[in-house]
Tab-separated table of N, CA and C in Angstrom:
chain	number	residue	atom	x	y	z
A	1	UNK	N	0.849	-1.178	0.000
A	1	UNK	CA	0.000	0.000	0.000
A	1	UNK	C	0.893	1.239	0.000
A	2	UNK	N	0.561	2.067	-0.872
A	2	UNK	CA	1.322	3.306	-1.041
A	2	UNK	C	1.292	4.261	0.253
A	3	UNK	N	1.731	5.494	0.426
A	3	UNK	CA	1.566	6.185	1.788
A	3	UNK	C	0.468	7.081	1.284
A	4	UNK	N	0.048	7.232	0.005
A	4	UNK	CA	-1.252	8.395	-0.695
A	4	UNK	C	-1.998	6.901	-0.770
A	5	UNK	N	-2.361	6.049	-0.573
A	5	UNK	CA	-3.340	5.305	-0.803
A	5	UNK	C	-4.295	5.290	-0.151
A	6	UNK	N	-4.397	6.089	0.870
A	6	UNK	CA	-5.842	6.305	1.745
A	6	UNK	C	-6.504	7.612	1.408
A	7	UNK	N	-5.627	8.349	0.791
A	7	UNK	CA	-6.438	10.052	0.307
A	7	UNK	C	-7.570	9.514	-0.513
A	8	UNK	N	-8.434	10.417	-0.234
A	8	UNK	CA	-10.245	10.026	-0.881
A	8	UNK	C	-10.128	10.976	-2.109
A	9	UNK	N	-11.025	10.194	-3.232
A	9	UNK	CA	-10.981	10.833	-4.397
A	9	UNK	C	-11.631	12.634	-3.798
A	10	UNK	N	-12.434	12.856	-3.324
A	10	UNK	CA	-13.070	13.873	-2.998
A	10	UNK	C	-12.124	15.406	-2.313
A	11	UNK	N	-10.668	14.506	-2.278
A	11	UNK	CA	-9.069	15.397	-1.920
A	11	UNK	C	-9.239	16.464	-3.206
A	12	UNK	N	-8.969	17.692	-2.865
A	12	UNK	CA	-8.633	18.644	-4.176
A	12	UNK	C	-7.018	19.094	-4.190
A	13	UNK	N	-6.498	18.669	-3.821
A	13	UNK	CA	-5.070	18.860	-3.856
A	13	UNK	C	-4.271	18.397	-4.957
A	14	UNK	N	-4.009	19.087	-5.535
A	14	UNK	CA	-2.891	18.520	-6.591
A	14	UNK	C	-2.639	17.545	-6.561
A	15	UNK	N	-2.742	16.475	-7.135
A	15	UNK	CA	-1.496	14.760	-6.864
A	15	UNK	C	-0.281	15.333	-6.738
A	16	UNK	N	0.495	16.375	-7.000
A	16	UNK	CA	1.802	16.378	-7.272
A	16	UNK	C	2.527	16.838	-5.661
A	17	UNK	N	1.356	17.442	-4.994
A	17	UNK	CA	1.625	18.075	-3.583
A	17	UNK	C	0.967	17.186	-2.647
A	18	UNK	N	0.674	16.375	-2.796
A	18	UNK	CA	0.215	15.235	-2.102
A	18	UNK	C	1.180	14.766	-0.698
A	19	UNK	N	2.363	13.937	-1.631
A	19	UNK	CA	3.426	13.932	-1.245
A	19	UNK	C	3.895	14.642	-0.080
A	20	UNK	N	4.047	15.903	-0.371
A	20	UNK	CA	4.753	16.825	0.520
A	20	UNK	C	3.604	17.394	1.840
A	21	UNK	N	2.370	17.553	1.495
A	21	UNK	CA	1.148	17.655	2.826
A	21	UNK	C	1.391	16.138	3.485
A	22	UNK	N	1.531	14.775	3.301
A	22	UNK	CA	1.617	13.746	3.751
A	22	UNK	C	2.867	13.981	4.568
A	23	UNK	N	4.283	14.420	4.363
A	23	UNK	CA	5.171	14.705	4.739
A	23	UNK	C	4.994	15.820	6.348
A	24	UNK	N	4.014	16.846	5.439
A	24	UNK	CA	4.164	17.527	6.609
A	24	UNK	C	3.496	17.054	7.860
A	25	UNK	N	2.301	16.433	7.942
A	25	UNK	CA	2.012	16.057	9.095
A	25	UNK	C	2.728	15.072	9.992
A	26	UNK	N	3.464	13.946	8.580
A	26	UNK	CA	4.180	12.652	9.619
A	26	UNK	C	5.349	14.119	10.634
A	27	UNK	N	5.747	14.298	9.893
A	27	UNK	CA	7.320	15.810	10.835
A	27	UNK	C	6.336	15.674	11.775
A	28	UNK	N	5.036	16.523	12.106
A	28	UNK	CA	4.312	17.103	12.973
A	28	UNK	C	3.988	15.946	14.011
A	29	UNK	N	3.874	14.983	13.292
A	29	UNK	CA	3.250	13.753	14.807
A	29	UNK	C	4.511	13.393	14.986
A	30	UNK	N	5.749	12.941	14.127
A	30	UNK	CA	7.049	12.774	14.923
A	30	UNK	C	7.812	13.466	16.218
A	31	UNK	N	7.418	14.795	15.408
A	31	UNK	CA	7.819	15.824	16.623
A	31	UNK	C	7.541	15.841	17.374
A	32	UNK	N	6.088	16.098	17.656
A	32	UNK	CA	5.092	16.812	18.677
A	32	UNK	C	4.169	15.728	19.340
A	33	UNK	N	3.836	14.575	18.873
A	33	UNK	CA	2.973	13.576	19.109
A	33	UNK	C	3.326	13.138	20.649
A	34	UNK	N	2.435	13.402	22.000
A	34	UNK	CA	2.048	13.215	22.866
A	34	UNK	C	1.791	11.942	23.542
A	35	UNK	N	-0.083	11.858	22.426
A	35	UNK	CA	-1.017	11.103	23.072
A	35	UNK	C	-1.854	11.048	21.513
A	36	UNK	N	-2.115	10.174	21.727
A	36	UNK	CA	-4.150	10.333	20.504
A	36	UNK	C	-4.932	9.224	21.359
A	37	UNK	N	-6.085	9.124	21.319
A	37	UNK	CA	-7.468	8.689	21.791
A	37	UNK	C	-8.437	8.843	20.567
A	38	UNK	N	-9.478	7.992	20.339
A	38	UNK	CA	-10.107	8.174	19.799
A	38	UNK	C	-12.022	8.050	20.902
A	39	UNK	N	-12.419	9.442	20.677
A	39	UNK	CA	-13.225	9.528	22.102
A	39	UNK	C	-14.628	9.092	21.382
A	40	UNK	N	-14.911	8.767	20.094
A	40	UNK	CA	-15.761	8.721	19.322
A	40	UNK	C	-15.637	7.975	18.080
A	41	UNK	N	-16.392	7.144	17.304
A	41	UNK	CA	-15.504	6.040	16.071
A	41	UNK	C	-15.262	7.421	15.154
A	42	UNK	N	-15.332	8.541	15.328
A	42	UNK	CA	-15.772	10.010	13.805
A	42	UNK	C	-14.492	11.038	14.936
A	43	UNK	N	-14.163	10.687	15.716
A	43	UNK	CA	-13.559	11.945	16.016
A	43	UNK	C	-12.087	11.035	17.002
A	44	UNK	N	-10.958	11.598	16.117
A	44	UNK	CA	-9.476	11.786	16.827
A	44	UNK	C	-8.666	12.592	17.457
A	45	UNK	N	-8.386	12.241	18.376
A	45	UNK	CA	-7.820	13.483	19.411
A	45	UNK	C	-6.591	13.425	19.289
A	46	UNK	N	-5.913	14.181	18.691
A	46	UNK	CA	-4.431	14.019	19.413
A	46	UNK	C	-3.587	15.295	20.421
A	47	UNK	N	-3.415	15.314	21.154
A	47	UNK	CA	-2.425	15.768	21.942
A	47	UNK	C	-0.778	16.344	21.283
A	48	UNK	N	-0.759	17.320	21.472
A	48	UNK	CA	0.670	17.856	20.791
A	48	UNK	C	1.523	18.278	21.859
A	49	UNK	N	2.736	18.688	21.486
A	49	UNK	CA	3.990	19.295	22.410
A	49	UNK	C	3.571	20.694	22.504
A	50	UNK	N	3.165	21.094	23.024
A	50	UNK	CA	3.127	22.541	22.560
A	50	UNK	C	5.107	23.613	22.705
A	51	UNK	N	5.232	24.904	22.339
A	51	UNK	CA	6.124	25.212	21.972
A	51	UNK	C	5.816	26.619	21.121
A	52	UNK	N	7.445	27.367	21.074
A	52	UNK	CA	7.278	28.620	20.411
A	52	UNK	C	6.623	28.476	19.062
A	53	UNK	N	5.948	28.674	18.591
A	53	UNK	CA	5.177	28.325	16.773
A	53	UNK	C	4.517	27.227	16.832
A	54	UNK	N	4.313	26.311	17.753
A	54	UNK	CA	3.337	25.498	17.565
A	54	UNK	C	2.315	25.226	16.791
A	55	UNK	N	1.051	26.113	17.927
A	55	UNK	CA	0.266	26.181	18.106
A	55	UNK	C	-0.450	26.955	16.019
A	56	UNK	N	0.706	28.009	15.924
A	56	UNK	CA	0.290	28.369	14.465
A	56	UNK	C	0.496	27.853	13.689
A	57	UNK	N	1.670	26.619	13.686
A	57	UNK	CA	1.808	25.715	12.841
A	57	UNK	C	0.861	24.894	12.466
A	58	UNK	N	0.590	24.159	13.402
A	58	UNK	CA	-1.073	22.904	13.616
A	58	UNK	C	-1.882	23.977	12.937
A	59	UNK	N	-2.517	25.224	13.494
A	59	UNK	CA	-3.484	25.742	12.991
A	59	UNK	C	-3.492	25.823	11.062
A	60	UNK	N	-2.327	26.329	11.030
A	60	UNK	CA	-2.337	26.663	9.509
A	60	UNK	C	-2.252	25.314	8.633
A	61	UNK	N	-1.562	24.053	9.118
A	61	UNK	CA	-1.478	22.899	8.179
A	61	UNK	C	-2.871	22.457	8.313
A	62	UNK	N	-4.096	22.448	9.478
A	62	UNK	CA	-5.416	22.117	9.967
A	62	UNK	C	-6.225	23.084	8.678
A	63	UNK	N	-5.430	23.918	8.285
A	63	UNK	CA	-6.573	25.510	7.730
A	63	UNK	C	-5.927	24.398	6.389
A	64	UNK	N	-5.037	24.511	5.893
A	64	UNK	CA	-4.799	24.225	4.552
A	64	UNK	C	-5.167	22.432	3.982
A	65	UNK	N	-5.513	21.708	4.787
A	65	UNK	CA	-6.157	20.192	4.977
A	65	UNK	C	-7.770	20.642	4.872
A	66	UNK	N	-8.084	21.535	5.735
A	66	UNK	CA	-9.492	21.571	5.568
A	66	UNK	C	-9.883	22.023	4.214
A	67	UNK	N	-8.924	23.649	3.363
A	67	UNK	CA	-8.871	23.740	2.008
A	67	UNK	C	-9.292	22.804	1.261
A	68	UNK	N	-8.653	21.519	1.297
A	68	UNK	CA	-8.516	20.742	0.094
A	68	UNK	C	-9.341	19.206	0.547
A	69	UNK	N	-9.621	18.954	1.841
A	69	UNK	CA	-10.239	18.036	2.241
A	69	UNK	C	-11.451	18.313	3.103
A	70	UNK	N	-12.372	19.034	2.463
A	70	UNK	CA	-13.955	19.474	3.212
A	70	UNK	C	-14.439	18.928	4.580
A	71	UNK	N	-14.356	17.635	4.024
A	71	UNK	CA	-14.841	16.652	5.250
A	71	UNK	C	-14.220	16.345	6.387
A	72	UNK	N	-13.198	17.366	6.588
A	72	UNK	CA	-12.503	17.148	7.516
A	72	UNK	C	-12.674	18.399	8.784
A	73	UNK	N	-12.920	18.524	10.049
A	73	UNK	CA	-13.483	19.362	10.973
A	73	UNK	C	-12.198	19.400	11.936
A	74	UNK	N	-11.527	20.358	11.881
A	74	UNK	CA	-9.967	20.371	12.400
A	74	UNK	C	-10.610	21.466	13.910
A	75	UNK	N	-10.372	21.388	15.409
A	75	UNK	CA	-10.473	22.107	16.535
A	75	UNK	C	-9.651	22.129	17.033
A	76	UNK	N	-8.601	23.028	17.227
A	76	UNK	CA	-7.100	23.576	18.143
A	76	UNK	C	-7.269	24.482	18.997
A	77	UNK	N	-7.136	23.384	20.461
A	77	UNK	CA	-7.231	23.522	21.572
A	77	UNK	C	-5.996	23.943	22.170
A	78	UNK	N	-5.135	25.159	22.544
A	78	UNK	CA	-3.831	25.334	23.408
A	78	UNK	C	-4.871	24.896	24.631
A	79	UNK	N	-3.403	24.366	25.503
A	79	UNK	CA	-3.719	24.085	26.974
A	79	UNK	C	-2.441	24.422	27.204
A	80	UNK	N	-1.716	24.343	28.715
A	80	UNK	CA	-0.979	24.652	29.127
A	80	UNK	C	0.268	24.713	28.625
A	81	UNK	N	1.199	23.498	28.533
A	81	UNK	CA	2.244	23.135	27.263
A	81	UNK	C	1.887	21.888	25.952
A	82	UNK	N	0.732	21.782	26.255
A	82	UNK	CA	-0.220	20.952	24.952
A	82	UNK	C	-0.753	21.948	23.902
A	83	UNK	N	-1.396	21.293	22.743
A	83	UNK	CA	-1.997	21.486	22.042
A	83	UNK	C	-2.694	20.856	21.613
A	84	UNK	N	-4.103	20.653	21.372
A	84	UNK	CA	-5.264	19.405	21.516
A	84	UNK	C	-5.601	19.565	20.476
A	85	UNK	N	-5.325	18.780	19.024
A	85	UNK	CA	-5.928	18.312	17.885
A	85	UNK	C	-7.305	17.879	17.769
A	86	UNK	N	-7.943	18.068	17.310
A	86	UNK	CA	-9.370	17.147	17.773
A	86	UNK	C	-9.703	17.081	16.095
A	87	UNK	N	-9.917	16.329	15.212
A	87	UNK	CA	-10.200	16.207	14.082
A	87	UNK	C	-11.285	14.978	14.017
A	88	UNK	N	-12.606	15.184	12.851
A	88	UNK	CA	-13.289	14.678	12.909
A	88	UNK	C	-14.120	14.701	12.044
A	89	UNK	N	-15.127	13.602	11.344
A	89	UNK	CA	-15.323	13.429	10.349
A	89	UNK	C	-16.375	12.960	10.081
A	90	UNK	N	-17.300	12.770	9.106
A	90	UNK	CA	-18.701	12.521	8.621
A	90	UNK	C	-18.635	10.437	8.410
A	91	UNK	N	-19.485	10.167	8.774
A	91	UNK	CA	-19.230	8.461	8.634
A	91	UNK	C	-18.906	8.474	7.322
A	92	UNK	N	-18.876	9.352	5.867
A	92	UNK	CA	-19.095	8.460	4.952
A	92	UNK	C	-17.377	9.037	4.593
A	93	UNK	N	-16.870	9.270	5.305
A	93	UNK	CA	-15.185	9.257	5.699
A	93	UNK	C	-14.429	8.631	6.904
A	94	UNK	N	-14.957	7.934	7.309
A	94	UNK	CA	-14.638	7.020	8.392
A	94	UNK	C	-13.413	6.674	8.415
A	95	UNK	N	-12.730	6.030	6.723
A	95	UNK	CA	-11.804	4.915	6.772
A	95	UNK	C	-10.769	6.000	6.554
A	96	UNK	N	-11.278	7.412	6.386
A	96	UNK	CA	-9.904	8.165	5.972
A	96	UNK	C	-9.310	8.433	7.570
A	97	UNK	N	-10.435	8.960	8.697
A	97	UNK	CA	-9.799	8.878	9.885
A	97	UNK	C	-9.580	7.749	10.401
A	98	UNK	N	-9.540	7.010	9.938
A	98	UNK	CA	-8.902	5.412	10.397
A	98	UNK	C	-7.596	5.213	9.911
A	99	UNK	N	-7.472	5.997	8.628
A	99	UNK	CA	-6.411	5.937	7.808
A	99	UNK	C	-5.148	6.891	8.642
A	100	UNK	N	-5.831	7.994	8.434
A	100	UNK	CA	-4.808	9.099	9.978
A	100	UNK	C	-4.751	8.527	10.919
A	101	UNK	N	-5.055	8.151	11.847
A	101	UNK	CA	-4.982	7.722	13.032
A	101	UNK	C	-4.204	6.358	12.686
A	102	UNK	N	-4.129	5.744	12.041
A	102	UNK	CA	-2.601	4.805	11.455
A	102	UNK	C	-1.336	5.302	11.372
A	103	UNK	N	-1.725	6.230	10.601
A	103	UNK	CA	-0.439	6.967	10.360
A	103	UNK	C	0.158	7.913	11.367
A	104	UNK	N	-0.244	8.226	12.339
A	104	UNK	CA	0.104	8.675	13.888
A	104	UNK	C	0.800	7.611	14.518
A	105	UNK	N	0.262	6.556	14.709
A	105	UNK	CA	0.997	5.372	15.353
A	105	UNK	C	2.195	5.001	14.415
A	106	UNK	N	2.052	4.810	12.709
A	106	UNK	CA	3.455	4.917	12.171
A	106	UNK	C	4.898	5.896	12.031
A	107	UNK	N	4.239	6.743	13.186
A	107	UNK	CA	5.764	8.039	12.737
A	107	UNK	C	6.395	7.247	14.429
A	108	UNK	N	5.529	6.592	14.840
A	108	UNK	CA	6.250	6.240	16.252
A	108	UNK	C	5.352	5.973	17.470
A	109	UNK	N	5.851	5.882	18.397
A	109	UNK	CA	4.658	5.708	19.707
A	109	UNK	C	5.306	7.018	20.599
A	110	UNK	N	3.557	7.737	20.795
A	110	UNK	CA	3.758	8.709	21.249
A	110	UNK	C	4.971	8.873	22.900
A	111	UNK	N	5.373	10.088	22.790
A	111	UNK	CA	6.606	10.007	23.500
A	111	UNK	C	6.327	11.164	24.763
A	112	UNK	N	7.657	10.869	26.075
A	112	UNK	CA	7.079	11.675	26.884
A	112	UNK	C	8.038	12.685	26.787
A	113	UNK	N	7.283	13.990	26.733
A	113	UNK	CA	7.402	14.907	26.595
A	113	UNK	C	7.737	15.706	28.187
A	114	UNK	N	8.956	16.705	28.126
A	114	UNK	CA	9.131	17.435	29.472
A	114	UNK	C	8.623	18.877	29.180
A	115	UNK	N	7.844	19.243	30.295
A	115	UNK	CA	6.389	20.425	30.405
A	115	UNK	C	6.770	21.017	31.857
A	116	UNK	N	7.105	21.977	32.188
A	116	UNK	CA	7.465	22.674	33.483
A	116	UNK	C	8.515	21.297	34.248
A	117	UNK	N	8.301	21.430	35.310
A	117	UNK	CA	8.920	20.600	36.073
A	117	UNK	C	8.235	19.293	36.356
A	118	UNK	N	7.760	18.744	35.813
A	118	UNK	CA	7.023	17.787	35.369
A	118	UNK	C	7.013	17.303	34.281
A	119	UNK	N	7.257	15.660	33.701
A	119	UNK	CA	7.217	14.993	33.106
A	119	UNK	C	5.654	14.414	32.226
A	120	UNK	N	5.086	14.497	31.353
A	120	UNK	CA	3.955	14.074	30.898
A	120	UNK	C	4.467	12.799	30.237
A	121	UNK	N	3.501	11.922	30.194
A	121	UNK	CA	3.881	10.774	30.023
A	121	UNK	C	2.841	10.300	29.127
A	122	UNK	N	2.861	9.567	27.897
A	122	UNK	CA	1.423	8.993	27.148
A	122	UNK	C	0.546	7.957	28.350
A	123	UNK	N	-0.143	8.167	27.675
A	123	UNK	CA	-1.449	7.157	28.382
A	123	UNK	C	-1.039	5.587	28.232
A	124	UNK	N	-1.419	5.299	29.467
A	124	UNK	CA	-0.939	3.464	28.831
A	124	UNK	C	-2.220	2.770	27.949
A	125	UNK	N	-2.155	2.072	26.588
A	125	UNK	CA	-3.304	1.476	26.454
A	125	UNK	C	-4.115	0.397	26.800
């Protein structure tokens, strides 16, 4: 299976930039990836590092995904040194957030992150 083999025909993105939006998010969950939960079978949570540019980073790659992928409902939550992804989706896109939420667990298993003087730690499953 290719790494574009889960994008839904209903994607308006160039094929040629495909590639490189796929790119940018794996960086983003490598980096920053926390935690994810899924609190709903339509809605994925993930948890970020938060940090200087974060927070506008997520927002703007969330703004430019929603551009080109409608069905997709992006909510960026800052919290203290987090940033709460919450993305979520219409059933008759189900398998694409099934498809993300794969590909979160393939950049790695979320990692613990140091936040004030305190250690955050992922959730055990």
């Amino acid at each position: 299976m290719s790494d574009l083999a889960w994008v839904p025909q209903s994607c308006t993105l160039p094929t040629e930039e495909r590639p490189l939006r796929v790119a940018e998010w794996d960086e983003l969950f490598s980096e920053r990836l926390v935690s994810r939960s899924r609190p709903q079978p339509l809605h994925l949570r993930l948890n970020l590092a938060g940090g200087e540019g974060v927070e506008e980073r997520v927002r703007d790659l969330a703004e430019r995904e929603s551009g080109c992928c409608s069905f997709f409902t992006f909510t960026t939550t800052p919290d203290q040194d987090l940033i709460h992804l919450d993305i979520s989706v219409d059933q008759a896109h189900k398998a694409v957030l099934e498809a993300l939420a794969a590909r979160t667990a393939a950049t790695g298993e979320p990692r613990q992150v140091r936040m004030g003087a305190a250690a955050v730690r992922p959730p055990s499953r």
